[in-house]
Coordinates of C-alpha atoms in Angstrom, one line a residue:
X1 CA -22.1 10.2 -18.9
X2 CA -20.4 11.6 -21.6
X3 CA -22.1 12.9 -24.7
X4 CA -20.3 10.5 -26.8
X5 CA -21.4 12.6 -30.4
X6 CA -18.3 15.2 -30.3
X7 CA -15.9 12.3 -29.8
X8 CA -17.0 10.2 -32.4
X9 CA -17.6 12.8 -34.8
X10 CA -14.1 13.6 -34.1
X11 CA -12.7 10.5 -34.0
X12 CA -14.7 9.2 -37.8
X13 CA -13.3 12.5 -38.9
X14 CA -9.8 11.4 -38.7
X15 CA -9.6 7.4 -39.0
X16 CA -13.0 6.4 -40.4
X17 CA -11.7 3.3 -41.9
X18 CA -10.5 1.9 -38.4
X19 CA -13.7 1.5 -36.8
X20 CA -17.0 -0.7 -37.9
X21 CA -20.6 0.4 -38.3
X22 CA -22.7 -0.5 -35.0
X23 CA -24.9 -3.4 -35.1
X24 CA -27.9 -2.9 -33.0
X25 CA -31.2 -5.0 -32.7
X26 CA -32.9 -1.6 -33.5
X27 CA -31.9 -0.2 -36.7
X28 CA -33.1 3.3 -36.4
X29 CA -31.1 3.8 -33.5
X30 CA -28.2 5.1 -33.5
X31 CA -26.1 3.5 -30.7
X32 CA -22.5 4.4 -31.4
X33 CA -23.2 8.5 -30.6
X34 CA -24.1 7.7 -26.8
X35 CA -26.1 10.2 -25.1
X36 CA -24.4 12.2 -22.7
X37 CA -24.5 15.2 -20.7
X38 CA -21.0 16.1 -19.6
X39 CA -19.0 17.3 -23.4
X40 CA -15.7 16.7 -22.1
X41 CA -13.1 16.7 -25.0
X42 CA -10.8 13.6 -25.5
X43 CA -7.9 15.4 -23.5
X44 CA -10.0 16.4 -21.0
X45 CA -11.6 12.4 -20.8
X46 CA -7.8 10.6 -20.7
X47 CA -7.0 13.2 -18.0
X48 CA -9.5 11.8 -15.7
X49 CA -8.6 8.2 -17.1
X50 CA -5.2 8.7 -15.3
X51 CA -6.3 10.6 -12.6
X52 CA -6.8 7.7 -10.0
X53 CA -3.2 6.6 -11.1
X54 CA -1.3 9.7 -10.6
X55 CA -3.0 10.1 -7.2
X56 CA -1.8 6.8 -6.5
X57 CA 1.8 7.5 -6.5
X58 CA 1.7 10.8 -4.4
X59 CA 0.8 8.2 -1.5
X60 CA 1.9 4.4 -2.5
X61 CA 5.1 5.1 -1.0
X62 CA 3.9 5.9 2.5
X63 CA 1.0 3.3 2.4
X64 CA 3.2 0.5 4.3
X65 CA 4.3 2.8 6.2
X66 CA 0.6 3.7 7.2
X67 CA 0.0 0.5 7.3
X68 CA 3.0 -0.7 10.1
X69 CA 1.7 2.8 12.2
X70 CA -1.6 2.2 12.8
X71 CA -2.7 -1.2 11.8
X72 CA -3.6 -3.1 8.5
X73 CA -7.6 -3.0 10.3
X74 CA -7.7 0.7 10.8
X75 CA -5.7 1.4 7.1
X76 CA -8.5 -0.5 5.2
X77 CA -11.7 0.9 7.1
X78 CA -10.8 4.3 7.0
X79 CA -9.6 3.8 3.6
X80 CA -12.9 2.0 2.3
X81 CA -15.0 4.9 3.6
X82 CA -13.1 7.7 2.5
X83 CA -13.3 5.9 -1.3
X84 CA -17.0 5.0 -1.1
X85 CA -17.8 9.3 0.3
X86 CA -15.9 10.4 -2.6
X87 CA -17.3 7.7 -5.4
X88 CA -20.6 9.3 -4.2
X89 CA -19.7 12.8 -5.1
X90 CA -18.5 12.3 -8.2
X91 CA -22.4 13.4 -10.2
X92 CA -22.2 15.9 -8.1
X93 CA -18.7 17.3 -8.7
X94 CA -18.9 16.4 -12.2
X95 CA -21.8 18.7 -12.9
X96 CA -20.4 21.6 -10.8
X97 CA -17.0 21.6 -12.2
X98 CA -14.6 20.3 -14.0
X99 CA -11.4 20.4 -12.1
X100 CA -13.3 20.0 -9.2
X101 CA -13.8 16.5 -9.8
X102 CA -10.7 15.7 -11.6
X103 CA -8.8 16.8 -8.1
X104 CA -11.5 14.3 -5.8
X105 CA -10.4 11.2 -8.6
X106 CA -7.1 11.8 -7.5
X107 CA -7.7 12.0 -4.0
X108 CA -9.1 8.5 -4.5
X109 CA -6.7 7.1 -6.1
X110 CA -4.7 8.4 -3.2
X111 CA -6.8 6.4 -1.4
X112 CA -6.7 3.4 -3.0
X113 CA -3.2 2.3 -2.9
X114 CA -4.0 2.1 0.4
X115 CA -6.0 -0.9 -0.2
X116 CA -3.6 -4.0 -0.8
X117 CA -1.0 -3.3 1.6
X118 CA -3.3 -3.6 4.5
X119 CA -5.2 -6.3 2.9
X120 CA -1.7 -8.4 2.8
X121 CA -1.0 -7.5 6.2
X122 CA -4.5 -9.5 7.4
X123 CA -3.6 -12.4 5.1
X124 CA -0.2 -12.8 6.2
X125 CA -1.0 -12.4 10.2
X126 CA -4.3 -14.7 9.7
X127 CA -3.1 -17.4 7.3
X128 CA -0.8 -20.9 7.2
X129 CA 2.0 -20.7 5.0
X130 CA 0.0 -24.0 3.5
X131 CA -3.5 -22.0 3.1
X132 CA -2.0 -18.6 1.9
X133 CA -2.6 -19.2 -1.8
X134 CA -6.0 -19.9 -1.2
X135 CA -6.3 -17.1 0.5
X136 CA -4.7 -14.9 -1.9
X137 CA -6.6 -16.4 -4.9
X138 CA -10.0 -15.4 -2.9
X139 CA -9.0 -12.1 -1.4
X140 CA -8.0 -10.8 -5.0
X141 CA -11.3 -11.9 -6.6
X142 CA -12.5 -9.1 -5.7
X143 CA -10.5 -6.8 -8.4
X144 CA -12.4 -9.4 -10.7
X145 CA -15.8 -8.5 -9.6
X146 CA -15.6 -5.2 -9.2
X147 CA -14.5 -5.2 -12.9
X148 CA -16.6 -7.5 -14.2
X149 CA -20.0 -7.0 -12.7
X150 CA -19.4 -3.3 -12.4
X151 CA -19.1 -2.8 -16.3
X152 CA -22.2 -5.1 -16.8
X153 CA -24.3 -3.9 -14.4
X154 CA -23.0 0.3 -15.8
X155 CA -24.1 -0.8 -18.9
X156 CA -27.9 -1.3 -18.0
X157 CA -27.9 1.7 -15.9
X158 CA -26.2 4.1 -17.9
X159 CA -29.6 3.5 -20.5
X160 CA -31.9 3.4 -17.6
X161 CA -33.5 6.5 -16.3
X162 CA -32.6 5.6 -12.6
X163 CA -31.5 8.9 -11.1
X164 CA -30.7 10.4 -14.1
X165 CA -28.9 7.2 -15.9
X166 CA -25.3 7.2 -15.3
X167 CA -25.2 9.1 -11.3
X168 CA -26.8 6.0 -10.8
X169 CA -23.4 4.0 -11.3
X170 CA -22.1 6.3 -8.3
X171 CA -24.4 5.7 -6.2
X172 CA -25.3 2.6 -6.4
X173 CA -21.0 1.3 -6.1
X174 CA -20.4 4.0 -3.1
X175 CA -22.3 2.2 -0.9
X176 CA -20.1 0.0 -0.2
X177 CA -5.6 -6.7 15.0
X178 CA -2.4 -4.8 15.9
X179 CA 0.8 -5.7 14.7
X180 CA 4.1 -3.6 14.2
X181 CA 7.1 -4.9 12.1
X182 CA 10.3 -3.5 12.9
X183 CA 12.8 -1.1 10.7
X184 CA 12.1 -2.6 7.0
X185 CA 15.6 -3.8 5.2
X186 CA 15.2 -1.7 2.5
X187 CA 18.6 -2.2 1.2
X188 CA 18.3 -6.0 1.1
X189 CA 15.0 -5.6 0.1
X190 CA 15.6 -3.7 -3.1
X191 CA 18.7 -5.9 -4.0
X192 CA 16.6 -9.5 -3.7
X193 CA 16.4 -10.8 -7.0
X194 CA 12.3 -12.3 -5.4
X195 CA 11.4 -8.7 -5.3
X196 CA 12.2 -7.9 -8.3
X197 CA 10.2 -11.0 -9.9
X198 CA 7.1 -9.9 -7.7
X199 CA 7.7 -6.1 -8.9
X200 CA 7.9 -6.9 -12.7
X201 CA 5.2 -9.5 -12.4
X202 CA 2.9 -6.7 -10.8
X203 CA 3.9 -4.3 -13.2
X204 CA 3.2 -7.1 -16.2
X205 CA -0.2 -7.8 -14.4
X206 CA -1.3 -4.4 -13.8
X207 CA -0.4 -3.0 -17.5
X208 CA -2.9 -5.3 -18.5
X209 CA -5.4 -4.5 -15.6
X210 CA -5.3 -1.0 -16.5
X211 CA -5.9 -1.6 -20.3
X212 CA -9.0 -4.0 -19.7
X213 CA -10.6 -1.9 -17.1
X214 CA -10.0 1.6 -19.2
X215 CA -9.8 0.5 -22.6
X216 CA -11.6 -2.6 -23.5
X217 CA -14.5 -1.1 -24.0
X218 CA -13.3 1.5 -26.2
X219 CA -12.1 -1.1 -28.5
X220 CA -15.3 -3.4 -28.7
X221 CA -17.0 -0.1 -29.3
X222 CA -14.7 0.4 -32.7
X223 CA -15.5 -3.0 -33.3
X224 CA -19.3 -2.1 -34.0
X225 CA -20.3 -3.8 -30.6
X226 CA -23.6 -2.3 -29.5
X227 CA -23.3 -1.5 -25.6
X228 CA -24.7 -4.4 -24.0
X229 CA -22.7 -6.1 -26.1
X230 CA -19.5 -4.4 -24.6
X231 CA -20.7 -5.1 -21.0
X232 CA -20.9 -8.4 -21.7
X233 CA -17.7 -9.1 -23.0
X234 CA -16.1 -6.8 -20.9
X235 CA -17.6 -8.5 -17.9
X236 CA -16.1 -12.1 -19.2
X237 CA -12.7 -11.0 -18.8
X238 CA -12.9 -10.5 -15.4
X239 CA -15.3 -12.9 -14.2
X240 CA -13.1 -16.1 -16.0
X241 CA -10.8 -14.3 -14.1
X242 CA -12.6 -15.4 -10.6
X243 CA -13.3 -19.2 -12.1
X244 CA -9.7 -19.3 -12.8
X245 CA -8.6 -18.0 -9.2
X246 CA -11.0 -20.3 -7.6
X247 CA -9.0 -23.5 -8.9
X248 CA -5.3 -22.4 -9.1
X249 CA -5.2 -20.9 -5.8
X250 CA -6.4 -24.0 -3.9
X251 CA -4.6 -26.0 -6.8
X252 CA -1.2 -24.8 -5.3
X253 CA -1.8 -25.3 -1.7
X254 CA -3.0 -28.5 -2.5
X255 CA 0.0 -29.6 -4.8
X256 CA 2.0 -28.0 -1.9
X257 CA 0.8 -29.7 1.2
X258 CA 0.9 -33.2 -0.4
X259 CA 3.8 -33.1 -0.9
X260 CA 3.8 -33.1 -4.5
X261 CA 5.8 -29.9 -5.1
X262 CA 7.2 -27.4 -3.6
X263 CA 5.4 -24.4 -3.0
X264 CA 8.0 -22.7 -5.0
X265 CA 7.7 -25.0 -7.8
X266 CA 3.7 -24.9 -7.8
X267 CA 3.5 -21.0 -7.7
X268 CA 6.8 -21.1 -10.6
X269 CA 4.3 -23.2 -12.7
X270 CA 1.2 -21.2 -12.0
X271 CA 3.1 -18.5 -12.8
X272 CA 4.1 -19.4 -16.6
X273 CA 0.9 -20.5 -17.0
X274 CA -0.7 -17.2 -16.1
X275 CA 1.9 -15.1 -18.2
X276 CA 2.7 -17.2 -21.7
X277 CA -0.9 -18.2 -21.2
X278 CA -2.1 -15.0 -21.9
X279 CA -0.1 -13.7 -23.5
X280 CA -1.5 -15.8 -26.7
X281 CA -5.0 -14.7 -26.3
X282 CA -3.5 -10.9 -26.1
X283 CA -2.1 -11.4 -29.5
X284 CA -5.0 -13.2 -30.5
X285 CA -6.7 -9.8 -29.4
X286 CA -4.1 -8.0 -31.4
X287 CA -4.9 -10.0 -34.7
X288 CA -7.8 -12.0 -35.4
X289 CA -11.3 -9.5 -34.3
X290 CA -12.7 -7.3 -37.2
X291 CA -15.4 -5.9 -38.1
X292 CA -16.6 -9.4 -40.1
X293 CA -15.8 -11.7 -37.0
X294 CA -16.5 -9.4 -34.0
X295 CA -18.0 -11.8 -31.7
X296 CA -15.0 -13.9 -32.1
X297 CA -13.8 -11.5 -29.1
X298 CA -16.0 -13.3 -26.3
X299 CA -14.2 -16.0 -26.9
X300 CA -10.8 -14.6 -26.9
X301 CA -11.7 -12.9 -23.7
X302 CA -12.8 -15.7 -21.6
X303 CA -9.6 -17.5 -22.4
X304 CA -7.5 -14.8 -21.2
X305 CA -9.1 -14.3 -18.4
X306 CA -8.9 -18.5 -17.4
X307 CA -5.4 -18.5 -17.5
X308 CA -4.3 -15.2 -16.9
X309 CA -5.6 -16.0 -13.1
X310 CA -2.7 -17.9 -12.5
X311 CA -0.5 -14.8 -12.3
X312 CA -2.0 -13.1 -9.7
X313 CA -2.6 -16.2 -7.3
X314 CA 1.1 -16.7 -8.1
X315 CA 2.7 -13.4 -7.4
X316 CA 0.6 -13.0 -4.0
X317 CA 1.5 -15.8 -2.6
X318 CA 5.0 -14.8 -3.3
X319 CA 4.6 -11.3 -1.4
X320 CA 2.6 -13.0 1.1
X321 CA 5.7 -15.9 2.1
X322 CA 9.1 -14.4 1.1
X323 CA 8.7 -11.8 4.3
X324 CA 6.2 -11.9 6.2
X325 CA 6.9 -9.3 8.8
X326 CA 7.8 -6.9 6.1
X327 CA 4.5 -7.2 3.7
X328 CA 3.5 -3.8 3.7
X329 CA 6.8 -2.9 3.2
X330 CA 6.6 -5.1 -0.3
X331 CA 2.9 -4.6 -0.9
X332 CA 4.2 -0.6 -1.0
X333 CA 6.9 -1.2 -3.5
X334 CA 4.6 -3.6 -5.6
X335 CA 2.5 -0.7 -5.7
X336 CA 4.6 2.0 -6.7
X337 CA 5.0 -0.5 -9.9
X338 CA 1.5 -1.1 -10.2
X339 CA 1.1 2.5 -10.3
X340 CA 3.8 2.8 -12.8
X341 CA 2.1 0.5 -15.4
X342 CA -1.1 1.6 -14.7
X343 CA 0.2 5.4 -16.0
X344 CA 2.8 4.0 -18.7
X345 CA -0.4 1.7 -19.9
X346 CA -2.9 5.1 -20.3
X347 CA -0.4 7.4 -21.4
X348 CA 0.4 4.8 -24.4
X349 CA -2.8 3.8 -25.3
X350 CA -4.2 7.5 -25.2
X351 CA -1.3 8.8 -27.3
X352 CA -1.8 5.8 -29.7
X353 CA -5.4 6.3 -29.4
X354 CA -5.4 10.3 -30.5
X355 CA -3.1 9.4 -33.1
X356 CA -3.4 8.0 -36.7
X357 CA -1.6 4.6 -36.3
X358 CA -3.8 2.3 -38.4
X359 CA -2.7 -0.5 -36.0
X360 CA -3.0 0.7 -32.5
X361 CA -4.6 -2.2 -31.3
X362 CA -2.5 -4.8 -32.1
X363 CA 0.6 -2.8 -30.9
X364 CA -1.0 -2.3 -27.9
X365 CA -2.4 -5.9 -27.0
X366 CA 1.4 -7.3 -28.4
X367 CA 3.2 -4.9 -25.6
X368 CA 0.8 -6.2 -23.1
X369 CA 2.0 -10.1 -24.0
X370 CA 5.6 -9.2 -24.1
X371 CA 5.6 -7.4 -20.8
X372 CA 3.8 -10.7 -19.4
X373 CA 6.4 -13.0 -20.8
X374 CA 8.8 -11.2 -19.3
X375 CA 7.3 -11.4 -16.2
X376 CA 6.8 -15.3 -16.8
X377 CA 11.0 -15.6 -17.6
X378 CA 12.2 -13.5 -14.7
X379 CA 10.1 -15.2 -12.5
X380 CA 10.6 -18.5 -13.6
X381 CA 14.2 -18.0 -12.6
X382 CA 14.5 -15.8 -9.4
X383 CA 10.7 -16.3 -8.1
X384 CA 10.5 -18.0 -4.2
X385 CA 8.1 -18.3 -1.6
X386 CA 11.1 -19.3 0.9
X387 CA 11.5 -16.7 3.5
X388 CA 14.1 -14.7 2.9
X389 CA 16.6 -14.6 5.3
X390 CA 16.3 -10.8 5.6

């Protein structure tokens, strides 16, 4: 998509000695300067980064409210429509103009944070108490697969000459009961120490989201990764993710409904384990890779994503229990933080990124594990799944 040449040449020209000579199975090939049509300069390329993000806070506030109006089933159809007409106008917009598809990325993102709230509102309405782990740990697979098989499958089409190489991405992913809760208790709601774990915990989980579904590929690529490489080992973090999901969720409700913990206790333990969990392989990330050692990554990655799964099944289940006539109330306000980290997480990696810092990396993988062992501690102490009695 974009002519990676005027980057890289831009890019060597200041840091050369940060990144690694490609390997590639063809030596007369020159893999690192990625064809491209669109010569977008690195400014203009982190604008559109963020885009989606910024749009998401101009409506994440409202989206419970949207949600409560007119119904979690109406929310996510119209919403999954409107997100799959503008992913397929993006070739188009993009070779037309600029700013004309920077405004439709935010649009989307508008769109998006409409997403989970409704999709909370289902689970909680439709699912046991006993089951709603389960449910969560499925449901959220999906933010696995789209990550993970989408950067795979980008990676083959981008070098195929399928509709003009990478439109094809576009067009290929664009395809794609009533209930009303009363007045929300905001003010109890912001002063609950069990929203605050499930804000912090989102925030913590979505800093890192942001950075592996943005970034990751950017630093395999320094790494002299040729690019099916990258999709590869981009794909692994997210697809470990669903292997994980697929035994800590039921793990829970099992534990649970035995009788062997508390639900509580069960989503308190997955909960560490997702956070201090990965937050080793993040500073693993932040330390051992080089040039010499590269594929060492793979590795790294799958681990992260195994454990870090135990986070998200945990901090869902939490939103899904503590209030159940008030979830799209919470799902808003865990959005608004997701939002937040998802901006604070592109703003810091593109400014460390266009600068000079010889060790961007590991200062950006080491604020990603502190931000999840934070998230671990507070939640460790003041995470629930009782109802709350507001």
């Amino acid at each position: 998509m974009v002519n990676s040449t005027l980057v890289t040449d831009e890019f060597q020209g200041r840091s050369s000695n940060q990144t690694c000579a490609v390997r590639t199975d063809d030596e007369t090939e020159d893999e690192f300067a990625i064809p491209g049509t669109m010569e977008w300069s690195s400014a203009e390329q982190s604008l559109l980064t963020s885009s989606r993000f910024y749009g998401g806070c101009l409506t994440v506030a409202f989206s419970g409210l949207l949600t409560d109006r007119f119904g979690a089933d109406a929310v996510m159809r119209g919403s999954l429509i409107l997100s799959s007409l503008l992913t397929l106008v993006v070739p188009v917009l993009a070779y037309a103009n600029f700013y004309a598809l920077l405004v439709s990325r935010i649009a989307l993102g508008g769109i998006e944070s409409l997403h989970i709230p409704s999709m909370n509102c289902v689970m909680a309405r439709w699912f046991p108490a006993g089951e709603k782990a389960t449910a969560a740990s499925i449901s959220s697979m999906g933010i696995q697969l789209a990550g993970g098989l989408a950067a795979l499958y980008a990676a083959s089409l981008c070098r195929s000459s399928l509709l003009g190489g990478w439109p094809s991405i576009y067009y290929v992913f664009g395809e794609s009961l009533t209930f009303r809760a009363g007045s929300a208790p905001l003010g109890k709601i912001l002063r609950s120490s069990a929203v605050h774990s499930i804000i912090i915990g989102n925030y913590a989980l979505f800093y890192n989201v942001a950075i592996m579904q943005a970034f990751l590929p950017l630093f395999l690529r320094e790494l002299g990764l040729p690019i099916e490489t990258i999709g590869w080992y981009t794909s692994v973090s997210f697809l470990s993710q669903i292997a994980g999901k697929a035994v800590i969720g039921p793990l829970i409700d099992y534990t649970a409904g035995k009788g062997m913990l508390t639900l509580t206790t069960a989503t308190k333990i997955a909960q560490c384990f997702g956070a201090f969990g990965s937050a080793i392989p993040l500073l693993l990330l932040s330390t051992v890779p080089s040039c010499d050692n590269a594929n060492v990554t793979g590795y790294i990655l799958l681990a992260y994503g195994l454990v870090y799964a135990g986070s998200s099944c945990s901090l869902f289940s939490s939103i899904l229990t503590i209030s159940p006539a008030n979830v799209a109330t919470l799902s808003a306000m865990t959005g608004i933080s997701r939002i937040v980290a998802s901006v604070a997480s592109t703003t810091i990696v593109n400014a460390l990124t266009a600068s000079e810092i010889t060790y961007k990396w590991p200062l950006i993988f080491a604020s990603a594990a502190i931000f999840q062992c934070i998230a671990g501690v507070h939640f460790l102490f003041f995470g629930t799944t009782e109802e709350q009695p507001w």
